mmCIF file of C-alpha atoms in Angstrom:
data_model
loop_
_atom_site.group_PDB
_atom_site.id
_atom_site.type_symbol
_atom_site.label_atom_id
_atom_site.label_comp_id
_atom_site.label_asym_id
_atom_site.label_seq_id
_atom_site.Cartn_x
_atom_site.Cartn_y
_atom_site.Cartn_z
ATOM 1 C CA UNK A 17 -2.687 21.860 -18.173
ATOM 2 C CA UNK A 18 -5.450 19.469 -18.458
ATOM 3 C CA UNK A 19 -7.094 17.604 -16.041
ATOM 4 C CA UNK A 20 -10.261 9.854 -8.951
ATOM 5 C CA UNK A 21 -10.646 9.233 -4.050
ATOM 6 C CA UNK A 22 -13.383 9.467 -1.574
ATOM 7 C CA UNK A 23 -13.400 11.017 1.801
ATOM 8 C CA UNK A 24 -15.467 11.232 4.984
ATOM 9 C CA UNK A 25 -17.861 14.079 5.745
ATOM 10 C CA UNK A 26 -15.636 15.456 8.464
ATOM 11 C CA UNK A 27 -12.680 13.170 8.191
ATOM 12 C CA UNK A 28 -12.837 12.142 4.588
ATOM 13 C CA UNK A 29 -10.278 9.468 3.959
ATOM 14 C CA UNK A 30 -9.259 7.481 0.952
ATOM 15 C CA UNK A 31 -6.338 5.129 0.470
ATOM 16 C CA UNK A 32 -4.609 3.298 -2.287
ATOM 17 C CA UNK A 33 -3.134 0.314 -0.460
ATOM 18 C CA UNK A 34 0.443 -0.785 -0.958
ATOM 19 C CA UNK A 35 0.415 -3.348 -3.611
ATOM 20 C CA UNK A 36 1.270 -7.007 -3.640
ATOM 21 C CA UNK A 37 -0.759 -7.154 -6.779
ATOM 22 C CA UNK A 38 2.065 -6.683 -9.240
ATOM 23 C CA UNK A 39 2.119 -10.397 -9.909
ATOM 24 C CA UNK A 40 -1.377 -10.159 -11.308
ATOM 25 C CA UNK A 41 -0.011 -7.980 -14.102
ATOM 26 C CA UNK A 42 2.447 -10.636 -15.217
ATOM 27 C CA UNK A 43 1.300 -12.629 -18.148
ATOM 28 C CA UNK A 44 -0.872 -9.934 -19.700
ATOM 29 C CA UNK A 45 1.081 -10.215 -22.942
ATOM 30 C CA UNK A 46 0.553 -13.981 -22.954
ATOM 31 C CA UNK A 47 -3.139 -13.480 -22.312
ATOM 32 C CA UNK A 48 -3.384 -11.027 -25.203
ATOM 33 C CA UNK A 49 -1.451 -13.317 -27.538
ATOM 34 C CA UNK A 50 -3.712 -16.252 -26.659
ATOM 35 C CA UNK A 51 -6.710 -14.162 -27.643
ATOM 36 C CA UNK A 52 -5.223 -12.869 -30.854
ATOM 37 C CA UNK A 53 -4.530 -9.403 -29.446
ATOM 38 C CA UNK A 54 -1.475 -7.222 -30.007
ATOM 39 C CA UNK A 55 1.361 -7.058 -27.472
ATOM 40 C CA UNK A 56 1.234 -4.124 -25.101
ATOM 41 C CA UNK A 57 2.083 -0.626 -26.324
ATOM 42 C CA UNK A 58 1.993 -1.303 -30.063
ATOM 43 C CA UNK A 59 -0.794 1.075 -31.072
ATOM 44 C CA UNK A 60 -3.103 0.360 -33.952
ATOM 45 C CA UNK A 61 -6.692 1.127 -32.866
ATOM 46 C CA UNK A 62 -8.631 3.663 -30.863
ATOM 47 C CA UNK A 63 -8.285 1.738 -27.612
ATOM 48 C CA UNK A 64 -4.669 0.591 -27.808
ATOM 49 C CA UNK A 65 -2.046 3.173 -28.684
ATOM 50 C CA UNK A 66 -2.431 6.438 -30.507
ATOM 51 C CA UNK A 67 -3.198 5.830 -34.165
ATOM 52 C CA UNK A 68 -6.208 8.179 -34.376
ATOM 53 C CA UNK A 69 -7.180 11.560 -32.996
ATOM 54 C CA UNK A 70 -10.082 12.757 -30.936
ATOM 55 C CA UNK A 71 -8.670 12.758 -27.433
ATOM 56 C CA UNK A 72 -10.959 14.543 -25.001
ATOM 57 C CA UNK A 73 -9.743 17.322 -22.765
ATOM 58 C CA UNK A 74 -10.472 15.841 -19.409
ATOM 59 C CA UNK A 75 -13.804 14.325 -20.393
ATOM 60 C CA UNK A 76 -14.872 10.694 -20.401
ATOM 61 C CA UNK A 77 -15.645 8.840 -23.596
ATOM 62 C CA UNK A 78 -17.499 6.262 -21.542
ATOM 63 C CA UNK A 79 -17.653 4.698 -18.121
ATOM 64 C CA UNK A 80 -17.082 1.246 -16.731
ATOM 65 C CA UNK A 81 -16.550 -0.595 -13.483
ATOM 66 C CA UNK A 82 -13.220 -2.354 -13.256
ATOM 67 C CA UNK A 83 -13.256 -5.848 -14.586
ATOM 68 C CA UNK A 84 -15.913 -4.952 -17.126
ATOM 69 C CA UNK A 85 -15.598 -5.892 -20.772
ATOM 70 C CA UNK A 86 -15.386 -3.598 -23.729
ATOM 71 C CA UNK A 87 -12.825 -2.146 -26.070
ATOM 72 C CA UNK A 88 -9.386 -1.643 -24.576
ATOM 73 C CA UNK A 89 -10.109 -3.562 -21.361
ATOM 74 C CA UNK A 90 -7.891 -6.582 -20.747
ATOM 75 C CA UNK A 91 -8.226 -8.417 -17.428
ATOM 76 C CA UNK A 92 -6.008 -10.995 -15.732
ATOM 77 C CA UNK A 93 -7.247 -12.604 -12.494
ATOM 78 C CA UNK A 94 -4.964 -14.289 -9.973
ATOM 79 C CA UNK A 95 -5.908 -15.484 -6.463
ATOM 80 C CA UNK A 96 -9.077 -13.405 -6.340
ATOM 81 C CA UNK A 97 -7.405 -10.200 -7.516
ATOM 82 C CA UNK A 98 -8.026 -8.800 -10.984
ATOM 83 C CA UNK A 99 -5.741 -6.455 -12.882
ATOM 84 C CA UNK A 100 -7.509 -4.671 -15.696
ATOM 85 C CA UNK A 101 -5.614 -2.710 -18.297
ATOM 86 C CA UNK A 102 -7.224 0.327 -19.942
ATOM 87 C CA UNK A 103 -5.534 1.775 -23.015
ATOM 88 C CA UNK A 104 -8.514 3.967 -23.924
ATOM 89 C CA UNK A 105 -8.042 7.645 -24.646
ATOM 90 C CA UNK A 106 -10.567 8.507 -21.965
ATOM 91 C CA UNK A 107 -12.888 6.352 -19.891
ATOM 92 C CA UNK A 108 -14.367 6.733 -16.433
ATOM 93 C CA UNK A 109 -13.388 3.718 -14.331
ATOM 94 C CA UNK A 110 -15.519 3.606 -11.183
ATOM 95 C CA UNK A 111 -15.053 0.405 -9.164
ATOM 96 C CA UNK A 112 -17.979 -0.318 -6.810
ATOM 97 C CA UNK A 113 -17.172 0.661 -3.234
ATOM 98 C CA UNK A 114 -18.845 0.286 0.148
ATOM 99 C CA UNK A 115 -18.421 3.984 0.847
ATOM 100 C CA UNK A 116 -16.327 6.456 -1.125
ATOM 101 C CA UNK A 117 -16.846 7.125 -4.806
ATOM 102 C CA UNK A 118 -13.964 7.925 -7.118
ATOM 103 C CA UNK A 119 -13.105 7.702 -10.798
ATOM 104 C CA UNK A 120 -9.885 6.743 -12.534
ATOM 105 C CA UNK A 121 -9.217 7.864 -16.098
ATOM 106 C CA UNK A 122 -6.332 7.316 -18.563
ATOM 107 C CA UNK A 123 -7.281 10.817 -19.771
ATOM 108 C CA UNK A 124 -5.139 11.010 -22.904
ATOM 109 C CA UNK A 125 -6.680 14.356 -23.762
ATOM 110 C CA UNK A 126 -3.735 15.646 -25.814
ATOM 111 C CA UNK A 127 -3.356 12.662 -28.152
ATOM 112 C CA UNK A 128 -4.113 13.514 -31.791
ATOM 113 C CA UNK A 129 -3.748 11.906 -35.215
ATOM 114 C CA UNK A 130 -0.229 13.344 -35.420
ATOM 115 C CA UNK A 131 0.945 11.975 -32.048
ATOM 116 C CA UNK A 132 3.646 9.315 -32.184
ATOM 117 C CA UNK A 133 5.013 6.845 -29.651
ATOM 118 C CA UNK A 134 3.984 3.622 -27.930
ATOM 119 C CA UNK A 135 0.950 5.144 -26.202
ATOM 120 C CA UNK A 136 -0.367 4.878 -22.649
ATOM 121 C CA UNK A 137 -2.116 2.217 -20.584
ATOM 122 C CA UNK A 138 -3.554 2.365 -17.065
ATOM 123 C CA UNK A 139 -3.492 -0.763 -14.886
ATOM 124 C CA UNK A 140 -6.166 -0.902 -12.159
ATOM 125 C CA UNK A 141 -6.153 -3.618 -9.484
ATOM 126 C CA UNK A 142 -9.527 -4.735 -8.089
ATOM 127 C CA UNK A 143 -11.025 -7.561 -6.054
ATOM 128 C CA UNK A 144 -13.006 -10.209 -7.915
ATOM 129 C CA UNK A 145 -16.200 -9.320 -6.017
ATOM 130 C CA UNK A 146 -15.681 -5.691 -7.137
ATOM 131 C CA UNK A 147 -16.095 -4.295 -3.634
ATOM 132 C CA UNK A 148 -13.612 -2.693 -1.284
ATOM 133 C CA UNK A 149 -13.310 -2.314 2.457
ATOM 134 C CA UNK A 150 -14.245 1.119 3.746
ATOM 135 C CA UNK A 151 -11.591 3.786 3.121
ATOM 136 C CA UNK A 152 -9.756 1.971 0.326
ATOM 137 C CA UNK A 153 -9.438 2.550 -3.402
ATOM 138 C CA UNK A 154 -7.841 0.572 -6.221
ATOM 139 C CA UNK A 155 -4.107 0.506 -6.725
ATOM 140 C CA UNK A 156 -3.076 1.801 -10.130
ATOM 141 C CA UNK A 157 -0.067 2.326 -12.357
ATOM 142 C CA UNK A 158 0.535 4.053 -15.687
ATOM 143 C CA UNK A 159 2.953 2.831 -18.359
ATOM 144 C CA UNK A 160 3.519 5.210 -21.259
ATOM 145 C CA UNK A 161 5.774 6.553 -23.984
ATOM 146 C CA UNK A 162 5.172 9.492 -26.286
ATOM 147 C CA UNK A 163 7.482 11.347 -28.608
ATOM 148 C CA UNK A 164 7.647 15.128 -28.075
ATOM 149 C CA UNK A 165 4.512 16.932 -29.183
ATOM 150 C CA UNK A 166 4.302 20.402 -30.712
ATOM 151 C CA UNK A 167 5.689 23.221 -28.587
ATOM 152 C CA UNK A 168 2.278 24.864 -28.287
ATOM 153 C CA UNK A 169 0.640 21.610 -27.076
ATOM 154 C CA UNK A 170 3.292 19.348 -25.522
ATOM 155 C CA UNK A 171 1.061 17.482 -23.017
ATOM 156 C CA UNK A 172 -0.453 14.175 -24.140
ATOM 157 C CA UNK A 173 -2.559 13.490 -21.066
ATOM 158 C CA UNK A 174 -3.128 13.532 -17.331
ATOM 159 C CA UNK A 175 -3.999 9.988 -16.167
ATOM 160 C CA UNK A 176 -5.468 10.421 -12.698
ATOM 161 C CA UNK A 177 -7.762 9.374 -9.888
ATOM 162 C CA UNK A 178 -10.442 11.865 -8.828
ATOM 163 C CA UNK A 179 -12.706 12.437 -5.848
ATOM 164 C CA UNK A 180 -16.362 12.133 -6.835
ATOM 165 C CA UNK A 181 -18.824 12.173 -3.957
ATOM 166 C CA UNK A 182 -17.882 14.926 -1.481
ATOM 167 C CA UNK A 183 -17.286 17.919 -3.737
ATOM 168 C CA UNK A 184 -18.044 20.749 -4.326
ATOM 169 C CA UNK A 185 -17.273 22.090 -0.881
ATOM 170 C CA UNK A 186 -17.049 25.706 0.284
ATOM 171 C CA UNK A 187 -13.429 26.586 1.029
ATOM 172 C CA UNK A 188 -14.327 28.382 4.260
ATOM 173 C CA UNK A 189 -15.799 25.125 5.627
ATOM 174 C CA UNK A 190 -12.509 23.249 5.161
ATOM 175 C CA UNK A 191 -9.946 23.224 7.953
ATOM 176 C CA UNK A 192 -7.381 20.775 6.510
ATOM 177 C CA UNK A 193 -6.484 18.920 3.326
ATOM 178 C CA UNK A 194 -4.409 16.183 4.903
ATOM 179 C CA UNK A 195 -2.370 14.137 2.463
ATOM 180 C CA UNK A 196 -0.479 10.855 2.856
ATOM 181 C CA UNK A 197 1.301 10.085 -0.384
ATOM 182 C CA UNK A 198 3.864 7.685 -1.812
ATOM 183 C CA UNK A 199 4.540 7.244 -5.521
ATOM 184 C CA UNK A 200 7.412 6.176 -7.774
ATOM 185 C CA UNK A 201 8.500 6.536 -11.392
ATOM 186 C CA UNK A 202 10.692 3.971 -13.142
ATOM 187 C CA UNK A 203 12.159 3.121 -16.537
ATOM 188 C CA UNK A 204 10.422 0.231 -18.297
ATOM 189 C CA UNK A 205 7.101 -1.582 -17.941
ATOM 190 C CA UNK A 206 7.442 -2.643 -14.292
ATOM 191 C CA UNK A 207 6.806 -0.609 -11.154
ATOM 192 C CA UNK A 208 9.884 0.711 -9.355
ATOM 193 C CA UNK A 209 10.497 0.610 -5.616
ATOM 194 C CA UNK A 210 12.094 4.055 -5.811
ATOM 195 C CA UNK A 211 12.594 6.778 -8.404
ATOM 196 C CA UNK A 212 15.982 6.817 -10.139
ATOM 197 C CA UNK A 213 16.085 10.432 -11.276
ATOM 198 C CA UNK A 214 19.323 10.022 -13.240
ATOM 199 C CA UNK A 215 18.037 7.002 -15.165
ATOM 200 C CA UNK A 216 14.840 8.865 -16.028
ATOM 201 C CA UNK A 217 16.806 11.933 -17.095
ATOM 202 C CA UNK A 218 18.803 9.706 -19.447
ATOM 203 C CA UNK A 219 15.464 8.811 -21.069
ATOM 204 C CA UNK A 220 14.664 12.543 -21.464
ATOM 205 C CA UNK A 221 11.532 12.131 -19.355
ATOM 206 C CA UNK A 222 9.293 15.203 -19.356
ATOM 207 C CA UNK A 223 6.542 14.905 -16.750
ATOM 208 C CA UNK A 224 5.262 16.098 -13.428
ATOM 209 C CA UNK A 225 3.446 14.455 -10.520
ATOM 210 C CA UNK A 226 0.754 16.655 -9.033
ATOM 211 C CA UNK A 227 -2.480 17.238 -7.185
ATOM 212 C CA UNK A 228 -4.873 19.173 -9.428
ATOM 213 C CA UNK A 229 -7.765 21.233 -8.010
ATOM 214 C CA UNK A 230 -10.386 23.515 -9.563
ATOM 215 C CA UNK A 231 -12.067 26.422 -7.756
ATOM 216 C CA UNK A 232 -14.761 28.940 -8.595
ATOM 217 C CA UNK A 233 -17.204 31.279 -6.889
ATOM 218 C CA UNK A 234 -19.984 29.148 -8.420
ATOM 219 C CA UNK A 235 -20.256 25.593 -7.051
ATOM 220 C CA UNK A 236 -21.359 24.102 -10.377
ATOM 221 C CA UNK A 237 -18.616 25.800 -12.362
ATOM 222 C CA UNK A 238 -16.051 24.633 -9.797
ATOM 223 C CA UNK A 239 -16.897 21.029 -10.725
ATOM 224 C CA UNK A 240 -16.116 21.668 -14.380
ATOM 225 C CA UNK A 241 -12.398 21.557 -15.196
ATOM 226 C CA UNK A 242 -12.965 23.685 -18.290
ATOM 227 C CA UNK A 243 -15.306 26.328 -16.855
ATOM 228 C CA UNK A 244 -13.806 26.813 -13.384
ATOM 229 C CA UNK A 245 -12.076 30.147 -12.879
ATOM 230 C CA UNK A 246 -9.023 28.806 -11.050
ATOM 231 C CA UNK A 247 -6.798 25.762 -11.333
ATOM 232 C CA UNK A 248 -4.582 25.158 -8.295
ATOM 233 C CA UNK A 249 -1.834 22.550 -8.491
ATOM 234 C CA UNK A 250 0.626 21.086 -6.004
ATOM 235 C CA UNK A 251 3.640 19.601 -7.783
ATOM 236 C CA UNK A 252 5.670 16.916 -6.029
ATOM 237 C CA UNK A 253 8.088 16.566 -8.929
ATOM 238 C CA UNK A 254 8.983 18.296 -12.169
ATOM 239 C CA UNK A 255 11.342 16.085 -14.165
ATOM 240 C CA UNK A 256 12.758 18.888 -16.319
ATOM 241 C CA UNK A 257 11.900 22.341 -17.641
ATOM 242 C CA UNK A 258 10.016 20.926 -20.617
ATOM 243 C CA UNK A 259 7.269 20.140 -18.091
ATOM 244 C CA UNK A 260 7.384 23.574 -16.462
ATOM 245 C CA UNK A 261 4.307 25.267 -14.937
ATOM 246 C CA UNK A 262 2.596 28.378 -16.273
ATOM 247 C CA UNK A 263 4.564 31.426 -15.158
ATOM 248 C CA UNK A 264 7.850 29.526 -14.817
ATOM 249 C CA UNK A 265 10.742 31.894 -14.191
ATOM 250 C CA UNK A 266 8.614 34.416 -12.301
ATOM 251 C CA UNK A 267 8.129 33.077 -8.762
ATOM 252 C CA UNK A 268 5.450 34.766 -6.679
ATOM 253 C CA UNK A 269 5.861 33.536 -3.087
ATOM 254 C CA UNK A 270 7.369 30.630 -1.161
ATOM 255 C CA UNK A 271 5.968 28.387 1.568
ATOM 256 C CA UNK A 272 7.649 25.570 3.510
ATOM 257 C CA UNK A 273 5.527 22.522 4.351
ATOM 258 C CA UNK A 274 6.812 19.540 6.300
ATOM 259 C CA UNK A 275 10.384 20.676 5.698
ATOM 260 C CA UNK A 276 10.024 21.141 1.925
ATOM 261 C CA UNK A 277 10.039 24.492 0.146
ATOM 262 C CA UNK A 278 7.241 25.080 -2.377
ATOM 263 C CA UNK A 279 7.358 27.999 -4.831
ATOM 264 C CA UNK A 280 4.235 29.481 -6.420
ATOM 265 C CA UNK A 281 4.053 30.245 -10.149
ATOM 266 C CA UNK A 282 0.999 31.714 -11.870
ATOM 267 C CA UNK A 283 -0.157 32.129 -15.445
ATOM 268 C CA UNK A 284 -3.094 31.636 -17.786
ATOM 269 C CA UNK A 285 -3.763 28.454 -19.734
ATOM 270 C CA UNK A 286 -5.368 28.144 -23.166
ATOM 271 C CA UNK A 287 -8.833 28.130 -21.554
ATOM 272 C CA UNK A 288 -8.186 31.530 -20.008
ATOM 273 C CA UNK A 289 -8.087 30.055 -16.498
ATOM 274 C CA UNK A 290 -5.623 31.327 -13.929
ATOM 275 C CA UNK A 291 -3.332 28.419 -13.059
ATOM 276 C CA UNK A 292 -1.557 28.636 -9.694
ATOM 277 C CA UNK A 293 1.137 25.973 -9.298
ATOM 278 C CA UNK A 294 3.038 25.249 -6.101
ATOM 279 C CA UNK A 295 6.237 23.428 -7.121
ATOM 280 C CA UNK A 296 8.398 21.520 -4.628
ATOM 281 C CA UNK A 297 12.087 22.387 -4.822
ATOM 282 C CA UNK A 298 13.035 18.685 -4.668
ATOM 283 C CA UNK A 299 11.451 15.398 -5.638
ATOM 284 C CA UNK A 300 8.862 14.318 -3.055
ATOM 285 C CA UNK A 301 8.040 10.625 -3.450
ATOM 286 C CA UNK A 302 6.654 10.657 0.083
ATOM 287 C CA UNK A 303 4.622 13.442 1.645
ATOM 288 C CA UNK A 304 2.533 13.435 4.799
ATOM 289 C CA UNK A 305 0.897 16.626 5.972
ATOM 290 C CA UNK A 306 -1.712 19.339 5.454
ATOM 291 C CA UNK A 307 -1.568 21.056 2.045
ATOM 292 C CA UNK A 308 -4.444 23.434 2.817
ATOM 293 C CA UNK A 309 -2.045 26.313 3.719
ATOM 294 C CA UNK A 310 -1.020 26.348 0.052
ATOM 295 C CA UNK A 311 -4.587 27.388 -0.745
ATOM 296 C CA UNK A 312 -5.142 29.810 2.128
ATOM 297 C CA UNK A 313 -1.908 31.618 1.211
ATOM 298 C CA UNK A 314 -3.575 32.520 -2.088
ATOM 299 C CA UNK A 315 -6.213 34.547 -0.221
ATOM 300 C CA UNK A 316 -3.505 36.974 0.858
ATOM 301 C CA UNK A 317 -2.243 37.769 -2.638
ATOM 302 C CA UNK A 318 -2.987 41.310 -3.775
ATOM 303 C CA UNK A 319 -5.783 41.795 -6.266
ATOM 304 C CA UNK A 320 -9.216 40.357 -6.918
ATOM 305 C CA UNK A 321 -8.044 37.895 -9.558
ATOM 306 C CA UNK A 322 -6.969 35.269 -7.017
ATOM 307 C CA UNK A 323 -9.005 32.626 -5.158
ATOM 308 C CA UNK A 324 -10.955 33.754 -2.088
ATOM 309 C CA UNK A 325 -12.120 31.925 1.018
ATOM 310 C CA UNK A 326 -15.742 31.972 -0.142
ATOM 311 C CA UNK A 327 -14.912 30.077 -3.349
ATOM 312 C CA UNK A 328 -15.799 26.410 -3.832
ATOM 313 C CA UNK A 329 -13.436 23.484 -4.287
ATOM 314 C CA UNK A 330 -15.156 21.519 -7.042
ATOM 315 C CA UNK A 331 -12.618 18.989 -8.283
ATOM 316 C CA UNK A 332 -9.568 17.272 -6.784
ATOM 317 C CA UNK A 333 -7.441 14.679 -8.541
ATOM 318 C CA UNK A 334 -3.960 13.152 -8.369
ATOM 319 C CA UNK A 335 -1.901 11.971 -11.306
ATOM 320 C CA UNK A 336 0.956 12.597 -13.709
ATOM 321 C CA UNK A 337 1.109 14.839 -16.783
ATOM 322 C CA UNK A 338 2.546 12.888 -19.714
ATOM 323 C CA UNK A 339 4.681 15.024 -22.007
ATOM 324 C CA UNK A 340 7.336 12.826 -23.647
ATOM 325 C CA UNK A 341 10.044 10.227 -22.997
ATOM 326 C CA UNK A 342 12.417 8.152 -25.130
ATOM 327 C CA UNK A 343 11.307 4.700 -23.940
ATOM 328 C CA UNK A 344 8.541 3.243 -21.768
ATOM 329 C CA UNK A 345 8.281 4.471 -18.169
ATOM 330 C CA UNK A 346 5.905 3.460 -15.368
ATOM 331 C CA UNK A 347 4.284 5.668 -12.736
ATOM 332 C CA UNK A 348 2.962 3.880 -9.638
ATOM 333 C CA UNK A 349 0.761 5.273 -6.852
ATOM 334 C CA UNK A 350 1.678 3.013 -3.954
ATOM 335 C CA UNK A 351 -0.231 5.027 -1.378
ATOM 336 C CA UNK A 352 -2.601 7.960 -1.590
ATOM 337 C CA UNK A 353 -4.859 9.151 1.223
ATOM 338 C CA UNK A 354 -6.630 12.488 1.200
ATOM 339 C CA UNK A 355 -8.532 13.639 4.268
ATOM 340 C CA UNK A 356 -10.705 16.738 3.793
ATOM 341 C CA UNK A 357 -11.470 17.963 7.286
ATOM 342 C CA UNK A 358 -14.086 20.515 8.265
#
């Protein structure tokens, strides 16, 4: 694969509040036209679309606080709420917060000079004063369209939101990874109230929605998505087998959480990391519960090549892997709370 939300020390909690901010996104095209900019999703430069190569694999090409100026940042403000659109390949977006620190990133790491399609843009909603009440994080959505990439490198990116200020953390000091999640996927440029799987299948959507974690025996390596020994994923949806996990077809074990069956698949990625992916057997737009058992179950697998309880959790993010789709689709994180309890 590829490649953010803050927490408390003992009850670390982050939330993406349900949005009433969609209206702030309306009129972005008019705003761009008035300033001589291209309509959305037309490509043509390094910040809008996919005309040139050089996508980074999980890294940031720069950093910015939401609402800031710069290439690829287009802001519309309405009633004290700003919606900023980022069409950059990769940029760290870190809105000021009273407590938790987190980073959002369009993270189009797989886009190259040969990629075709309308591109990808991330919309981040912030308050005009650029501060947030304790335990909240910005609402965000992703609108994208890519044509299928080469079979050996089909993923164009992993736009995500990542925890910044409480990791790395020793696994044996964690008692729960409590998750409260609601997301949707829809056809077109607008957010959808629910996911119409059949409509998305008709658009040949290839994607997944997943938590992505990196672990290592070394705390510093665990923070590095490229150098960490293990990548552990929890998939809440796989749209089709184009977006299959490493080791697909060879299930290892099963685990039922909150009434949903998850199946573990394992395999190595191009970096030589062992990727362990827990895949839900049905679409899970809503999930509330502790996902930590999906990690502790790995301790019981035979052999020394699997994660152990004395490893460190160095990185945790939530997002969607963008493979390909016929026309524009929009991913929306309506609610996301992660509580790392010791």
